């Protein structure tokens, strides 16, 4: 996994509550057996005026001029400002893959859905929870100033505004450690293989029916 | 398992403690996974990850696979097996699951195997998932299995790889929520109506960060199928896991299932499972109470499962909403859905009807729909009514009972087991602007097809709508007595 330490980039809006993962990446693109290439189809039904198909060249599709991410001022944006309960619904990890592939490194919202939140950390994408009022303020400042940039410092756990003002955020110690160092958590868990084996032996004794093979 | 009698625990606390391999100083824990279900959509990248890292599955006998999302529901197309899938991208995905299961030695109920079906339907019906287990799957509706008194939730693909490689998940303990439904449900009011009413009350993020236990007399008197419908949609209320305590109804359901313990093992298992309920006085961080008598048949009108109303109500007016975010959400939903504020729910006309999905495709659901459909015809204005059984086993049972004939005589289409129009990954989908009465779980924009408009309802409400051509209160229809 790629590491996340500090990031600075243009902020872009996804200004609606309860954005579900179907909206982030529609189902027809889930037929891919790869982890990459989802970026052109991020928010597909909002970005384009036609129905997208897997494997299609998106460069010739009619774009929706009303969708903010299509506006010139948000091109190259890498920090997404969002509203409450971002990423609800389906557990598809294709959602963070699409956001990452499109170039987003951090998402700031008042709240996230659990599975999506968890999936982000596995892909070097940082979901940041800030108070509703602060997120609202960031939205207003972003709308008011073209090229509005935010800096995210994971080590210090702060979001830094262009005027230098900072907002602290919480992040789990373990997730922070993995992100800062770009660590593969399977490798870390396997360091505890002896504990897993010991638990398994005990469980096999207490509940042997759980170990009967399905054929 | 040697717990002190004095410690008052919730069902979730017990399941968590039973599977705790190790607590770490940073507040995370390693949780052991007993059963790992996989399907074709969220597993290929996990297998690829294993291959790239040169890793093997920790315990192949804990993994069970089946293709469900991409498989055709059309009998002719289905008869050709994997090679017969017309959509090339879908075919490759189903084929890839087959190849990965062969390479890694994982049991798979293949596309036309008698054990095939929607992963959340075949787990409980075969005993592949059991009380007291931890169950995961790269699919958010894994919460379904919590109905057995199991800790079951959806995971992402990276976690699918993690569980395959380590048999564990890195977790933080969730908070406890009790959703209690007291009293007795009225006739024609089903588990689906109960869970839609719950989501309408707590909201789509109400359960975020919680494991929800569903309790109270109305839940206790539900069949296992009904409990599965409720737990299935816990995620639509924001909770990864939903669960119901083990009782006699659970044991009676599990007993004799092909992969359930037998003989002495059964007795030992029952003894073990008998403690799978919350202790009296156990602490819940949040308690939500609903009165069963107040729950009417429900219909969703918007683009989030929390946008739901009783059949007797009207589509809400955004002008009446004071919260700005909610107000704009309602406005956007009404525009997408092509509905007017104040419009009666019963005035919504349907273009298609879908009876199926991991929420409502079990035998009891099909019986309820058939009871309403029997002796009637679908309305001419309804283009298509799909009935898609949740598994080969459900299909066989329904055919044995003659339900397929009831549906066909009513002008409904009897299909092959698959996820089908719940998420439109196979050929079954809505056209732009079409309204669908659907027994599935999500009414998100585009979920059932580009521009499609989904209304979530129970199987009996869906069948009644198919006959009337618009929503009706199933309690007013002639056969409502059979629609429990």
XYZ file of C-alpha atoms in Angstrom:
699
model
C 0.000 0.000 0.000
C 1.208 3.521 -0.737
C 2.076 5.622 2.281
C 0.238 8.781 3.303
C 2.168 11.360 5.271
C 1.309 14.869 4.163
C -0.765 15.996 1.221
C -1.631 19.337 -0.292
C -4.194 19.737 -3.058
C -7.176 21.506 -4.542
C -10.484 20.760 -2.832
C -13.580 19.757 -4.796
C -17.204 19.349 -3.665
C -19.558 16.382 -3.482
C -22.286 18.452 -1.961
C -25.000 16.029 -0.926
C -25.670 13.831 2.076
C -25.808 10.004 2.016
C -23.706 9.514 -1.108
C -23.875 5.740 -1.627
C -21.206 3.550 -3.196
C -23.564 2.754 -6.106
C -23.328 6.462 -6.954
C -19.539 6.487 -6.504
C -19.092 3.558 -8.900
C -22.140 1.977 -10.595
C -22.544 -1.792 -10.722
C -21.659 -2.412 -14.370
C -18.044 -1.471 -13.615
C -17.833 -4.053 -10.822
C -17.512 -6.769 -13.419
C -13.828 -5.956 -13.752
C -11.430 -8.418 -12.163
C -8.779 -5.713 -11.666
C -8.148 -3.141 -8.959
C -7.283 -0.302 -11.297
C -8.891 1.687 -14.089
C -12.052 2.788 -12.250
C -11.166 6.527 -12.232
C -12.889 7.497 -15.524
C -16.116 5.983 -14.167
C -16.066 7.661 -10.743
C -19.562 9.157 -10.159
C -20.384 7.929 -13.677
C -24.115 8.679 -13.596
C -23.523 12.234 -12.419
C -20.493 13.004 -14.576
C -21.819 11.948 -17.950
C -25.116 12.413 -19.731
C -25.220 8.874 -21.127
C -25.126 5.392 -19.620
C -21.562 4.151 -19.192
C -20.376 0.702 -20.229
C -17.371 -1.215 -18.939
C -14.306 -0.997 -21.150
C -15.597 2.062 -22.980
C -13.365 5.025 -23.909
C -14.859 7.806 -21.767
C -13.079 10.662 -23.537
C -15.789 10.976 -26.189
C -18.798 10.723 -23.869
C -21.098 13.718 -23.306
C -20.192 15.244 -19.948
C -22.705 16.799 -17.580
C -21.791 20.519 -17.472
C -23.664 20.947 -14.171
C -21.569 18.434 -12.258
C -18.884 20.314 -10.255
C -16.102 17.773 -10.819
C -16.410 18.578 -14.539
C -15.755 22.306 -13.949
C -12.308 23.538 -14.978
C -11.671 24.990 -11.515
C -11.809 21.526 -9.905
C -9.595 19.716 -12.429
C -6.756 17.947 -10.679
C -8.507 18.198 -7.293
C -7.226 15.686 -4.762
C -9.179 16.519 -1.593
C -12.898 15.759 -1.701
C -15.282 17.697 0.531
C -18.404 15.689 1.263
C -21.476 15.614 3.477
C -22.686 13.235 6.161
C -22.781 9.448 5.777
C -20.511 9.439 2.740
C -19.980 5.969 1.225
C -23.113 4.265 2.552
C -24.587 1.099 1.057
C -22.647 -1.577 -0.773
C -19.293 -2.785 0.606
C -17.670 -2.562 -2.863
C -14.017 -1.579 -2.471
C -14.282 -0.406 -6.071
C -15.515 2.884 -4.533
C -12.194 3.827 -2.884
C -10.357 2.320 -5.878
C -12.262 4.702 -8.178
C -11.639 7.735 -5.946
C -7.957 6.861 -5.703
C -7.654 6.183 -9.428
C -9.224 9.564 -10.166
C -6.561 11.218 -8.015
C -8.219 11.823 -4.651
C -5.981 11.292 -1.609
C -8.246 12.522 1.184
C -11.987 12.908 1.812
C -13.345 15.278 4.430
C -16.913 14.797 5.707
C -18.929 15.098 8.930
C -19.393 11.289 8.933
C -18.727 8.189 6.849
C -20.378 4.795 6.522
C -18.416 2.102 8.385
C -17.393 -0.285 5.605
C -16.380 2.465 3.183
C -14.386 4.224 5.931
C -12.509 1.006 6.618
C -11.919 0.271 2.925
C -10.295 3.693 2.391
C -7.498 2.960 4.848
C -6.612 -0.224 2.959
C -5.898 1.852 -0.129
C -3.863 4.788 1.107
C -6.910 7.048 0.939
C -7.507 9.089 4.101
C -11.105 9.696 5.266
C -11.218 12.626 7.702
C -14.123 13.366 10.021
C -14.578 17.020 10.991
C -17.459 18.743 12.786
C -20.468 19.595 10.650
C -19.900 23.353 11.103
C -16.249 23.122 10.089
C -17.100 21.117 6.965
C -19.770 23.696 6.120
C -17.189 26.459 6.523
C -14.724 24.640 4.247
C -17.457 24.259 1.616
C -18.218 27.991 1.738
C -14.552 28.987 1.535
C -13.960 26.569 -1.338
C -16.933 27.911 -3.293
C -15.726 31.487 -2.700
C -12.139 30.977 -3.797
C -11.083 29.312 -7.017
C -8.071 27.044 -6.550
C -8.830 26.652 -2.815
C -6.257 24.224 -1.447
C -6.139 22.195 1.737
C -3.176 20.513 3.360
C -3.593 17.304 5.308
C -0.872 16.389 7.784
C -1.453 12.855 9.035
C 1.463 12.816 11.484
C 0.143 15.954 13.215
C -3.502 14.959 12.564
C -4.517 18.359 11.240
C -6.162 19.862 8.188
C -4.504 23.176 7.331
C -6.435 25.900 5.515
C -4.843 28.390 3.080
C -4.840 31.048 5.840
C -2.858 28.738 8.115
C -5.785 27.928 10.392
C -5.798 24.274 11.477
C -8.479 21.741 12.380
C -7.475 18.652 14.318
C -8.942 15.229 13.451
C -8.953 11.810 15.094
C -7.449 8.694 13.581
C -6.911 5.237 15.091
C -3.321 4.602 16.134
C -3.060 1.373 14.165
C -4.502 2.814 10.966
C -2.297 5.872 11.267
C 0.766 3.699 11.707
C -0.119 1.597 8.638
C -0.852 4.650 6.474
C 2.234 6.609 7.504
C 4.439 3.651 6.702
C 2.457 2.166 3.808
C 2.262 -1.158 5.647
C 0.497 -4.271 4.415
C -1.661 -5.317 7.358
C -1.719 -8.998 6.300
C 2.002 -9.123 6.996
C 1.431 -7.526 10.406
C -1.334 -9.959 11.318
C 0.794 -12.930 10.301
C 3.303 -11.850 12.948
C 0.626 -13.089 15.368
C 0.273 -16.464 13.622
C 1.088 -18.351 16.837
C -1.749 -16.625 18.682
C -4.123 -17.435 15.832
C -3.069 -21.109 15.885
C -3.484 -21.308 19.645
C -6.960 -19.799 19.467
C -7.869 -22.132 16.619
C -6.820 -25.234 18.543
C -8.955 -24.188 21.502
C -11.914 -23.397 19.269
C -11.614 -26.744 17.495
C -11.895 -28.458 20.834
C -14.849 -26.400 22.064
C -16.822 -26.311 18.827
C -15.576 -29.082 16.537
C -18.618 -28.821 14.248
C -17.245 -25.511 12.985
C -14.356 -27.380 11.431
C -16.336 -29.992 9.544
C -15.539 -29.546 5.904
C -18.263 -28.485 3.518
C -18.264 -30.705 0.450
C -17.356 -21.290 27.649
C -16.432 -20.459 31.215
C -17.803 -16.930 31.466
C -18.495 -15.680 34.969
C -22.216 -15.706 35.675
C -22.154 -12.197 37.066
C -20.983 -10.438 33.923
C -24.000 -9.121 32.063
C -23.296 -9.225 28.362
C -25.192 -8.494 25.199
C -25.354 -11.122 22.468
C -22.797 -9.081 20.510
C -20.475 -8.907 23.568
C -20.574 -12.707 23.823
C -19.935 -13.312 20.135
C -17.079 -10.799 20.201
C -15.473 -12.357 23.271
C -15.854 -15.880 21.872
C -13.854 -14.902 18.779
C -11.251 -12.655 20.314
C -7.799 -13.941 19.372
C -5.877 -10.990 20.709
C -6.456 -7.449 21.951
C -3.796 -5.001 20.937
C -2.611 -1.969 22.863
C -3.836 0.394 20.151
C -7.498 -0.523 20.745
C -7.799 -2.917 17.811
C -8.334 -6.641 18.104
C -7.837 -9.751 16.038
C -11.155 -11.543 15.577
C -11.255 -15.140 14.358
C -13.522 -15.843 11.377
C -15.371 -19.169 11.293
C -17.030 -18.888 7.902
C -15.971 -16.946 4.834
C -18.438 -16.757 1.958
C -17.281 -15.513 -1.404
C -18.878 -14.596 -4.728
C -17.550 -13.566 -8.108
C -17.708 -9.768 -7.784
C -15.568 -8.937 -4.763
C -13.111 -11.849 -4.727
C -10.977 -11.765 -7.924
C -8.701 -8.954 -6.705
C -8.269 -10.727 -3.355
C -7.120 -13.957 -5.038
C -4.809 -11.907 -7.232
C -3.366 -10.310 -4.094
C -2.706 -13.744 -2.580
C -0.989 -14.872 -5.743
C 1.182 -11.764 -5.994
C 2.312 -12.148 -2.373
C 2.781 -15.916 -2.719
C 0.263 -16.588 0.079
C -2.133 -19.493 0.573
C -5.538 -19.475 2.270
C -5.170 -20.151 6.015
C -8.082 -22.617 6.186
C -9.719 -23.517 2.893
C -12.442 -25.538 4.638
C -13.829 -22.313 6.125
C -14.470 -20.810 2.675
C -17.532 -21.488 0.538
C -18.100 -19.880 -2.848
C -20.979 -19.421 -5.263
C -21.625 -17.123 -8.246
C -24.787 -15.065 -7.845
C -24.495 -11.426 -8.984
C -23.684 -11.968 -12.672
C -25.459 -15.218 -13.437
C -28.392 -15.033 -15.876
C -31.906 -15.554 -14.532
C -33.197 -16.463 -17.988
C -33.589 -20.263 -18.166
C -32.384 -20.615 -21.760
C -29.271 -18.543 -21.216
C -28.631 -20.220 -17.891
C -28.811 -23.708 -19.372
C -25.548 -23.028 -21.178
C -23.636 -22.723 -17.904
C -20.697 -20.337 -17.748
C -20.027 -20.632 -21.480
C -23.626 -19.611 -22.135
C -23.402 -16.219 -20.362
C -23.854 -13.724 -23.183
C -22.237 -10.710 -21.491
C -18.539 -11.320 -21.962
C -17.408 -9.290 -18.944
C -19.850 -11.146 -16.687
C -18.757 -14.477 -18.145
C -15.105 -13.741 -17.411
C -15.924 -12.829 -13.814
C -17.892 -16.042 -13.173
C -15.210 -18.058 -14.937
C -12.534 -16.388 -12.802
C -14.314 -17.457 -9.607
C -14.364 -21.025 -10.896
C -10.659 -20.949 -11.726
C -9.676 -19.343 -8.421
C -11.667 -21.901 -6.406
C -10.017 -24.729 -8.333
C -6.541 -23.291 -7.917
C -6.892 -22.654 -4.176
C -8.964 -25.748 -3.332
C -12.127 -23.927 -2.266
C -15.577 -25.530 -2.330
C -17.783 -23.807 -4.888
C -21.430 -24.320 -5.666
C -21.082 -23.604 -9.375
C -23.486 -21.809 -11.670
C -25.910 -24.723 -12.146
C -25.026 -26.808 -9.086
C -28.055 -27.829 -6.966
C -26.389 -25.937 -4.069
C -26.093 -22.656 -6.006
C -27.983 -19.542 -5.022
C -27.624 -16.068 -3.604
C -24.816 -16.429 -1.093
C -26.966 -15.099 1.776
C -29.754 -17.514 0.979
C -27.674 -20.686 0.669
C -25.644 -20.082 3.850
C -28.486 -20.528 6.345
C -30.497 -23.014 4.264
C -27.609 -25.499 4.087
C -26.180 -25.009 7.566
C -23.001 -23.563 6.023
C -23.711 -20.674 8.376
C -24.666 -21.549 11.951
C -25.445 -19.899 15.284
C -22.422 -18.628 17.179
C -20.270 -18.244 14.093
C -18.433 -15.214 12.836
C -19.409 -14.917 9.186
C -17.908 -12.538 6.655
C -18.317 -11.975 2.940
C -17.301 -9.233 0.556
C -20.896 -8.124 0.489
C -22.690 -5.722 2.794
C -25.773 -7.925 3.112
C -23.783 -10.518 5.035
C -25.636 -9.113 8.048
C -28.423 -11.533 6.982
C -26.714 -14.448 8.770
C -27.002 -12.599 12.074
C -30.578 -13.915 12.180
C -29.072 -17.237 13.275
C -27.469 -15.638 16.336
C -24.162 -15.176 14.508
C -21.835 -12.192 14.195
C -21.989 -11.541 10.474
C -20.968 -8.556 8.433
C -19.761 -7.334 5.084
C -16.116 -6.583 4.357
C -14.165 -5.002 1.528
C -11.983 -6.891 -0.919
C -8.744 -6.098 0.955
C -10.339 -7.706 3.993
C -11.434 -10.698 1.905
C -7.751 -11.185 1.142
C -6.834 -10.583 4.783
C -9.320 -13.189 6.046
C -8.204 -15.713 3.458
C -4.559 -15.222 4.418
C -4.942 -15.016 8.211
C -8.430 -16.342 9.168
C -8.790 -13.111 11.130
C -10.043 -9.563 10.807
C -8.570 -6.514 12.478
C -11.523 -4.921 14.228
C -12.530 -2.379 16.800
C -15.441 -3.368 18.920
C -18.675 -1.734 17.840
C -21.220 -0.197 20.178
C -24.394 -2.059 21.157
C -27.833 -1.026 19.934
C -31.085 -2.762 20.750
C -33.996 -2.296 18.394
C -37.056 -3.664 20.133
C -40.348 -4.180 18.364
C -42.997 -4.793 20.998
C -46.467 -6.186 20.451
C -47.979 -8.126 17.607
C -47.881 -7.343 13.900
C -51.213 -6.867 12.164
C -52.300 -9.184 9.329
C -50.565 -8.381 6.035
C -47.696 -6.648 7.836
C -44.401 -8.494 7.285
C -40.766 -8.496 8.383
C -39.943 -6.264 5.414
C -42.402 -3.636 6.613
C -40.883 -3.827 10.086
C -37.328 -3.261 8.890
C -38.358 -0.453 6.515
C -40.200 1.204 9.408
C -37.074 0.813 11.588
C -34.860 2.432 8.930
C -37.439 5.185 8.454
C -37.152 5.858 12.179
C -33.393 5.630 12.808
C -32.278 6.883 9.375
C -29.743 5.422 6.988
C -26.840 6.364 9.270
C -28.651 5.670 12.562
C -26.787 2.423 13.141
C -23.321 3.593 12.055
C -20.761 2.293 14.525
C -23.230 -0.115 16.129
C -24.020 -3.796 16.048
C -27.813 -3.992 16.210
C -29.677 -6.688 18.079
C -33.304 -6.973 17.040
C -35.574 -8.068 19.871
C -39.037 -7.733 21.346
C -42.097 -9.920 20.965
C -42.744 -9.014 17.312
C -39.239 -10.124 16.320
C -39.383 -13.247 18.517
C -42.550 -14.397 16.808
C -41.061 -14.046 13.320
C -39.930 -17.107 11.372
C -36.225 -17.472 10.545
C -36.926 -16.198 7.027
C -38.498 -13.058 8.493
C -35.580 -12.544 10.866
C -33.186 -12.859 7.929
C -35.110 -10.145 6.065
C -34.716 -7.867 9.093
C -30.999 -8.550 9.662
C -30.340 -8.308 5.913
C -31.268 -4.631 5.963
C -29.354 -3.682 9.128
C -26.735 -2.210 6.797
C -29.423 0.022 5.252
C -29.733 1.525 8.733
C -25.953 1.993 8.796
C -25.084 -1.022 10.986
C -22.604 -3.551 9.609
C -24.070 -6.289 11.758
C -27.625 -7.140 12.772
C -28.546 -10.120 14.912
C -31.318 -11.987 16.691
C -30.877 -14.161 19.789
C -31.014 -17.942 19.467
C -34.307 -19.520 20.542
C -36.375 -22.611 19.750
C -37.321 -21.193 16.352
C -33.606 -20.941 15.508
C -32.834 -24.475 16.668
C -35.783 -25.966 14.858
C -34.664 -24.220 11.665
C -31.028 -25.321 11.895
C -31.675 -28.933 12.900
C -31.223 -31.374 10.046
C -29.651 -28.873 7.642
C -27.038 -30.670 5.496
C -24.025 -29.025 7.172
C -25.492 -28.624 10.652
C -23.946 -30.749 13.420
C -25.566 -34.143 14.003
C -25.999 -36.619 16.873
C -23.745 -35.950 19.862
C -22.284 -32.942 18.132
C -25.778 -31.479 17.803
C -26.403 -31.810 21.545
C -23.095 -30.179 22.326
C -23.803 -27.383 19.851
C -27.265 -26.730 21.296
C -25.760 -26.481 24.766
C -23.197 -24.028 23.426
C -25.797 -21.983 21.557
C -28.232 -21.766 24.456
C -26.233 -18.856 25.892
C -26.460 -16.832 22.678
C -28.815 -14.149 23.907
C -28.333 -10.878 25.769
C -28.330 -11.274 29.543
C -31.077 -9.529 31.485
C -29.768 -6.116 32.414
C -26.999 -6.115 29.798
C -25.989 -2.620 28.750
C -26.957 -1.200 25.365
C -25.519 2.143 24.292
C -28.722 2.899 22.425
C -32.230 1.483 22.607
C -34.897 2.117 19.974
C -38.463 0.952 20.524
C -41.236 0.505 17.976
C -44.808 -0.644 18.543
C -45.741 -3.449 16.178
C -49.396 -2.392 16.066
C -48.415 0.991 14.605
C -46.503 -0.499 11.671
C -48.361 -0.485 8.349
C -47.192 -1.973 5.046
C -44.358 0.303 3.868
C -43.338 1.725 0.483
C -40.160 3.680 -0.211
C -40.737 6.821 -2.280
C -37.183 8.215 -2.545
C -33.595 7.291 -3.305
C -32.462 6.174 0.144
C -34.020 3.384 2.211
C -34.856 5.902 4.938
C -37.206 7.643 2.473
C -40.121 5.399 3.272
C -43.792 5.878 4.089
C -46.779 3.796 5.157
C -49.089 2.777 2.298
C -51.812 5.098 3.630
C -49.530 8.159 3.448
C -48.441 10.718 0.860
C -45.114 11.589 -0.698
C -43.606 14.214 1.653
C -43.380 17.914 0.889
C -39.816 19.282 1.065
C -41.275 22.656 2.042
C -42.232 21.127 5.377
C -38.620 20.120 6.139
C -36.614 22.616 8.197
C -33.183 20.938 7.880
C -31.555 22.352 4.715
C -29.570 19.202 3.809
C -32.625 16.983 4.265
C -34.789 19.405 2.312
C -32.461 19.409 -0.693
C -32.218 15.605 -0.403
C -36.001 15.287 -0.623
C -36.162 17.718 -3.547
C -33.487 15.820 -5.454
C -35.167 12.485 -4.704
C -38.576 13.666 -5.893
C -37.063 14.985 -9.098
C -35.191 11.717 -9.751
C -38.249 9.638 -8.882
C -40.636 11.779 -10.940
C -42.990 12.211 -7.979
C -44.903 15.223 -6.659
C -45.009 16.374 -3.067
C -48.297 15.337 -1.503
C -48.983 12.628 -4.090
C -50.694 9.603 -2.563
C -48.459 6.509 -2.372
C -51.343 4.513 -3.863
C -51.253 6.787 -6.939
C -47.761 5.648 -7.927
C -48.018 3.517 -11.097
C -45.601 0.660 -11.740
C -43.839 -0.367 -14.955
C -42.112 -3.439 -13.581
C -42.171 -5.588 -10.458
C -39.255 -7.542 -9.017
C -39.741 -10.297 -6.437
C -36.383 -11.656 -5.326
C -32.984 -10.670 -3.792
C -31.197 -11.720 -0.591
C -33.839 -9.730 1.304
C -36.949 -11.521 0.049
C -36.384 -14.581 -2.153
C -36.854 -17.370 0.370
C -39.663 -19.888 0.219
C -41.825 -17.985 2.678
C -41.498 -14.822 0.574
C -42.559 -16.675 -2.558
C -45.497 -18.251 -0.721
C -46.639 -14.783 0.411
C -46.406 -13.377 -3.110
C -48.170 -16.415 -4.600
C -50.996 -16.175 -2.073
C -51.737 -12.666 -3.312
C -51.241 -13.478 -7.007
C -53.315 -16.645 -7.060
C -56.265 -16.372 -9.419
C -55.303 -12.882 -10.622
C -53.465 -11.435 -13.618
C -50.829 -8.763 -13.678
C -52.125 -5.384 -14.853
C -51.671 -4.749 -18.583
C -49.818 -1.553 -17.792
C -47.112 -3.512 -15.961
C -44.531 -4.585 -18.555
C -42.859 -7.329 -16.568
C -43.050 -9.119 -13.242
C -39.932 -11.091 -12.399
C -39.976 -13.753 -9.709
C -36.432 -14.873 -8.979
C -35.999 -17.574 -6.317
C -32.987 -17.109 -4.039
C -31.504 -20.545 -4.562
C -31.822 -23.790 -6.484
C -33.260 -25.304 -3.341
C -35.900 -22.565 -2.965
C -36.734 -22.973 -6.648
C -37.200 -26.732 -6.290
C -39.369 -26.338 -3.195
C -41.526 -23.652 -4.833
C -42.045 -25.870 -7.878
C -42.970 -28.774 -5.621
C -45.648 -26.573 -4.060
C -46.860 -25.387 -7.478
C -45.990 -21.733 -6.786
C -44.299 -21.414 -10.168
C -47.598 -22.252 -11.862
C -49.452 -19.657 -9.794
C -46.958 -17.019 -10.920
C -46.990 -18.035 -14.563
C -50.798 -18.082 -14.616
C -50.762 -14.551 -13.217
C -48.489 -13.450 -16.069
C -45.362 -13.296 -13.874
C -42.032 -14.702 -15.128
C -40.486 -17.582 -13.179
C -36.683 -17.285 -13.306
C -33.411 -18.960 -12.263
C -31.682 -18.209 -8.907
C -29.560 -15.039 -8.998
C -29.296 -11.529 -7.575
C -30.985 -10.387 -10.760
C -32.676 -7.005 -10.777
C -31.677 -6.127 -7.206
C -28.551 -4.596 -8.697
C -28.864 -5.287 -12.400
C -25.491 -6.905 -12.969
C -27.099 -9.519 -15.180
C -29.501 -8.724 -18.026
C -32.458 -7.912 -15.724
C -32.736 -4.168 -15.397
C -35.057 -1.189 -15.397
C -35.237 1.266 -18.260
C -34.731 4.977 -17.566
C -37.727 6.493 -15.810
C -39.419 3.158 -15.090
C -41.011 2.653 -11.686
C -40.478 -0.722 -10.043
C -42.076 -2.300 -6.986
C -39.120 -4.268 -5.687
C -38.636 -6.635 -2.765
C -34.903 -5.832 -2.727
C -32.996 -3.642 -0.284
C -31.734 -0.520 -2.042
C -33.539 2.263 -3.875
C -30.371 4.209 -4.742
C -30.240 6.150 -8.003
C -29.519 3.813 -10.900
C -29.322 0.740 -8.652
C -31.753 -1.385 -10.702
C -30.785 0.155 -14.031
C -29.706 3.523 -15.392
C -32.383 6.070 -14.516
C -34.586 3.387 -12.937
C -36.941 4.253 -10.071
C -37.117 1.710 -7.254
C -39.798 1.388 -4.586
C -38.946 -1.048 -1.799
C -41.823 -3.193 -0.559
C -42.650 -6.633 0.867
C -43.339 -9.623 -1.427
C -47.097 -9.498 -0.831
C -47.186 -5.731 -1.489
C -45.165 -6.275 -4.682
C -47.578 -8.951 -5.910
C -50.593 -6.777 -5.083
C -49.010 -3.847 -6.963
C -48.331 -6.083 -9.973
C -52.024 -6.959 -10.156
C -53.352 -3.440 -9.578
C -50.715 -1.629 -11.675
C -50.168 0.801 -8.799
C -49.523 0.480 -5.079
C -52.408 -0.822 -3.007
C -52.762 -1.762 0.620
C -52.354 -5.529 0.550
C -54.610 -5.706 3.596
C -57.503 -4.535 1.410
C -56.995 -7.215 -1.232
C -58.990 -10.362 -1.286
C -56.182 -12.779 -0.478
C -54.541 -10.703 2.242
C -55.257 -13.374 4.825
C -52.662 -15.593 3.221
C -50.068 -12.856 3.057
C -48.456 -13.166 6.432
